[in-house]
């Protein structure tokens, strides 16, 4: 198999960033999508030409998004034939009955034909989704962890159980909300048997002046990291990660 590129990006529901996001009231930008902003994200994705895209904070069709599924729209614009999207709140969460919240989730876009796809959920926290996509040579898991330290630790502990005994090479990516940085995540990464593609641990948040590493692409050691970059593009409050890699035997 040829070398592959995976791009991870928390796109903040394509609601933009900067001072206008907080006008006329703090966080009022979360209720609207700037005109053309999703297409600017699509243009960036096309220019990077990834084989796989992990998207955190994607709107599946609220009024904010013009009642269109952002994952589907981006898949069409970037010309990735497969996409998988799910709501990020627990199956019994009251958030699933609220405007905007019921359309908030995460997604994976792929030019590679996927095998089994499933949505798993943590037992605790508000954001609970684990997207799992199986490909022939490796598995991909996409997560968005809790903001609270205690809840996040419980999610990380559960993730340890979910990953136990896996034999296929693994890519585990997402917004881990580790405000303690790599020091918070490193003991878990060692237990899971994965390493960080962002070996220098460049910060990813906030995009205007990055100070902390919240977003990670972790991978099994048998997956070779060819290059990992953190483009300084301000289409969200997070910076994206771009991971070029080779699979075992390629």
Coordinates of C-alpha atoms in Angstrom, one line a residue:
X1 CA 0.0 0.0 0.0
X2 CA 1.2 3.5 -0.8
X3 CA 2.0 6.1 1.9
X4 CA -1.0 7.7 3.4
X5 CA -2.0 11.0 4.9
X6 CA -4.4 11.6 7.8
X7 CA -5.6 15.0 8.8
X8 CA -7.2 15.7 12.2
X9 CA -9.2 18.9 12.7
X10 CA -11.6 20.3 15.3
X11 CA -13.5 22.6 13.0
X12 CA -15.8 24.1 15.7
X13 CA -18.9 23.5 13.6
X14 CA -17.5 25.9 11.0
X15 CA -18.5 28.8 13.2
X16 CA -15.1 30.6 12.8
X17 CA -12.9 32.3 15.3
X18 CA -11.5 35.7 16.4
X19 CA -13.2 38.7 18.0
X20 CA -16.3 38.5 15.8
X21 CA -17.1 35.1 17.4
X22 CA -17.9 36.9 20.6
X23 CA -20.0 39.7 19.1
X24 CA -22.5 40.9 20.1
X25 CA -22.3 38.6 23.2
X26 CA -19.7 36.1 24.5
X27 CA -19.8 32.8 22.4
X28 CA -22.7 34.1 20.3
X29 CA -20.7 32.9 17.3
X30 CA -21.5 29.3 18.3
X31 CA -25.1 29.9 17.0
X32 CA -24.1 31.0 13.5
X33 CA -21.8 29.9 10.6
X34 CA -19.9 32.7 8.8
X35 CA -20.8 32.9 5.1
X36 CA -18.6 30.7 3.1
X37 CA -16.6 29.5 6.1
X38 CA -17.3 25.8 5.5
X39 CA -16.1 26.2 1.9
X40 CA -12.9 27.7 3.2
X41 CA -12.4 24.7 5.4
X42 CA -13.1 22.5 2.3
X43 CA -10.5 24.4 0.3
X44 CA -7.9 23.8 3.0
X45 CA -8.7 20.1 3.1
X46 CA -8.5 19.8 -0.6
X47 CA -5.1 21.5 -0.7
X48 CA -3.7 19.1 1.9
X49 CA -5.1 16.1 -0.1
X50 CA -5.5 13.7 2.8
X51 CA -6.6 10.1 2.4
X52 CA -8.4 10.2 5.8
X53 CA -9.9 13.1 7.7
X54 CA -10.9 13.0 11.3
X55 CA -13.3 15.9 12.1
X56 CA -14.2 16.9 15.6
X57 CA -17.2 19.2 16.2
X58 CA -19.2 18.7 13.0
X59 CA -22.9 19.8 12.6
X60 CA -25.2 17.3 10.9
X61 CA -27.9 19.7 9.9
X62 CA -29.0 22.3 12.4
X63 CA -30.3 25.8 11.4
X64 CA -26.7 27.1 12.2
X65 CA -25.4 24.9 9.4
X66 CA -28.2 25.8 6.9
X67 CA -29.8 22.4 7.6
X68 CA -27.0 20.5 5.7
X69 CA -24.7 17.8 7.0
X70 CA -21.3 19.4 7.2
X71 CA -19.5 16.0 7.0
X72 CA -21.4 15.1 3.8
X73 CA -20.8 18.5 2.3
X74 CA -17.1 18.3 3.0
X75 CA -16.9 14.8 1.7
X76 CA -18.4 16.0 -1.6
X77 CA -16.1 19.0 -1.8
X78 CA -13.0 17.1 -0.9
X79 CA -14.1 14.2 -3.1
X80 CA -13.7 11.5 -0.4
X81 CA -16.3 8.8 -1.3
X82 CA -16.9 7.6 2.3
X83 CA -18.0 9.5 5.4
X84 CA -19.2 8.3 8.8
X85 CA -20.8 10.7 11.3
X86 CA -22.5 10.2 14.7
X87 CA -23.9 12.4 17.5
X88 CA -21.2 12.9 20.2
X89 CA -23.6 12.8 23.2
X90 CA -24.7 9.6 25.0
X91 CA -27.6 7.7 23.5
X92 CA -29.9 8.7 26.5
X93 CA -28.4 12.2 26.9
X94 CA -31.0 15.1 27.1
X95 CA -28.7 17.0 24.7
X96 CA -30.0 14.9 21.9
X97 CA -33.4 16.6 22.3
X98 CA -32.0 20.2 22.3
X99 CA -31.7 22.5 19.2
X100 CA -28.1 22.5 17.9
X101 CA -26.9 19.9 20.4
X102 CA -28.9 17.2 18.6
X103 CA -26.9 17.8 15.5
X104 CA -23.4 18.0 17.1
X105 CA -21.0 15.2 16.5
X106 CA -17.8 14.0 15.0
X107 CA -17.0 12.4 11.6
X108 CA -14.4 10.5 9.6
X109 CA -14.0 11.1 5.8
X110 CA -12.1 8.5 3.8
X111 CA -10.9 7.8 0.3
X112 CA -10.1 4.3 1.5
X113 CA -13.0 1.8 1.6
X114 CA -13.8 1.1 5.3
X115 CA -14.7 -2.2 6.8
X116 CA -16.7 -2.3 10.1
X117 CA -17.8 1.1 11.4
X118 CA -19.4 1.6 14.7
X119 CA -20.2 4.3 17.3
X120 CA -19.2 3.5 20.8
X121 CA -19.9 5.6 23.9
X122 CA -18.1 6.3 27.1
X123 CA -20.0 5.5 30.3
X124 CA -19.5 9.0 31.7
X125 CA -19.3 12.6 30.6
X126 CA -21.4 14.7 28.2
X127 CA -19.2 14.2 25.1
X128 CA -19.1 10.4 24.9
X129 CA -18.6 9.4 21.3
X130 CA -15.9 7.0 20.1
X131 CA -15.9 6.6 16.3
X132 CA -14.3 3.3 15.3
X133 CA -13.5 2.6 11.6
X134 CA -11.8 -0.7 10.6
X135 CA -9.6 -0.8 7.5
X136 CA -7.8 -3.9 6.3
X137 CA -4.4 -3.0 7.6
X138 CA -5.3 -0.8 10.7
X139 CA -8.0 0.5 12.9
X140 CA -8.9 4.2 13.4
X141 CA -10.5 5.6 16.5
X142 CA -11.7 9.2 16.8
X143 CA -12.5 10.7 20.2
X144 CA -13.5 14.0 21.9
X145 CA -12.9 13.8 25.6
X146 CA -14.4 15.7 28.5
X147 CA -13.3 19.1 29.8
X148 CA -13.4 18.1 33.4
X149 CA -10.3 16.3 34.8
X150 CA -12.1 13.6 36.8
X151 CA -14.5 12.8 34.0
X152 CA -11.7 12.8 31.4
X153 CA -9.7 10.4 33.6
X154 CA -12.6 8.0 33.8
X155 CA -12.9 8.1 30.0
X156 CA -9.2 7.5 29.6
X157 CA -9.5 4.5 31.9
X158 CA -12.4 3.1 29.9
X159 CA -10.4 3.7 26.7
X160 CA -7.7 1.5 28.2
X161 CA -10.2 -1.3 28.5
X162 CA -11.5 -0.8 25.0
X163 CA -8.0 -1.0 23.6
X164 CA -6.9 -4.0 25.6
X165 CA -5.9 -7.0 23.5
X166 CA -6.1 -5.3 20.1
X167 CA -3.8 -6.9 17.5
X168 CA -4.1 -4.7 14.4
X169 CA -2.1 -1.5 14.1
X170 CA -4.0 1.5 15.5
X171 CA -4.4 5.2 15.0
X172 CA -6.1 6.9 17.9
X173 CA -6.8 10.6 17.3
X174 CA -9.0 13.4 18.5
X175 CA -9.4 16.4 20.8
X176 CA -8.3 15.0 24.2
X177 CA -8.8 18.3 26.0
X178 CA -5.6 17.6 28.0
X179 CA -5.0 21.0 29.5
X180 CA -2.1 19.3 31.3
X181 CA -0.5 18.7 27.9
X182 CA 1.4 15.6 27.0
X183 CA 2.3 14.9 30.7
X184 CA -1.4 14.1 31.3
X185 CA -1.7 11.7 28.4
X186 CA 1.8 10.1 28.3
X187 CA 1.1 7.4 31.0
X188 CA -1.9 6.2 29.0
X189 CA -0.1 6.2 25.7
X190 CA 2.6 4.0 27.3
X191 CA -0.1 1.6 28.5
X192 CA -1.9 1.6 25.1
X193 CA 1.4 0.9 23.3
X194 CA 1.2 4.0 21.1
X195 CA 3.4 7.0 20.3
X196 CA 2.6 10.6 19.3
X197 CA 2.9 11.6 15.7
X198 CA 3.5 15.2 17.0
X199 CA 6.8 14.2 18.5
X200 CA 7.8 17.7 19.4
X201 CA 4.4 18.3 21.0
X202 CA 3.7 21.6 19.2
X203 CA 0.6 23.2 20.9
X204 CA -2.7 23.2 19.0
X205 CA -4.9 25.6 21.0
X206 CA -5.9 28.4 20.7
X207 CA -5.1 28.8 17.1
X208 CA -4.4 32.6 17.4
X209 CA -1.6 32.0 19.8
X210 CA -1.1 28.2 20.5
X211 CA -0.3 27.5 24.2
X212 CA -1.4 23.9 24.9
X213 CA -1.5 20.6 23.2
X214 CA -5.1 19.4 23.1
X215 CA -5.2 17.5 19.8
X216 CA -3.3 14.3 19.2
X217 CA -2.7 11.6 16.6
X218 CA -1.4 8.6 18.4
X219 CA -0.3 5.5 16.5
X220 CA 1.2 2.0 17.0
X221 CA 5.0 1.9 16.6
X222 CA 4.7 -0.4 13.6
X223 CA 3.1 2.5 11.7
X224 CA 5.9 4.6 10.5
X225 CA 5.6 8.4 10.9
X226 CA 7.0 10.0 7.8
X227 CA 6.0 13.6 8.7
X228 CA 3.7 15.4 11.1
X229 CA 2.9 19.1 10.8
X230 CA 0.7 21.6 12.5
X231 CA -0.5 24.1 9.9
X232 CA -0.9 27.6 11.3
X233 CA -4.3 28.2 9.8
X234 CA -7.0 30.0 11.7
X235 CA -10.3 28.6 10.4
X236 CA -11.2 27.3 13.9
X237 CA -10.0 27.8 17.5
X238 CA -7.9 24.7 17.1
X239 CA -5.0 24.0 14.7
X240 CA -5.1 20.9 12.6
X241 CA -2.6 18.0 12.5
X242 CA -1.4 16.5 9.3
X243 CA 0.2 13.0 9.6
X244 CA 2.0 11.2 6.7
X245 CA 2.6 7.6 7.5
X246 CA 3.5 4.2 6.1
X247 CA 2.0 0.9 7.1
X248 CA 3.9 -2.2 8.0
X249 CA 5.3 -4.0 4.9
X250 CA 4.9 -1.0 2.6

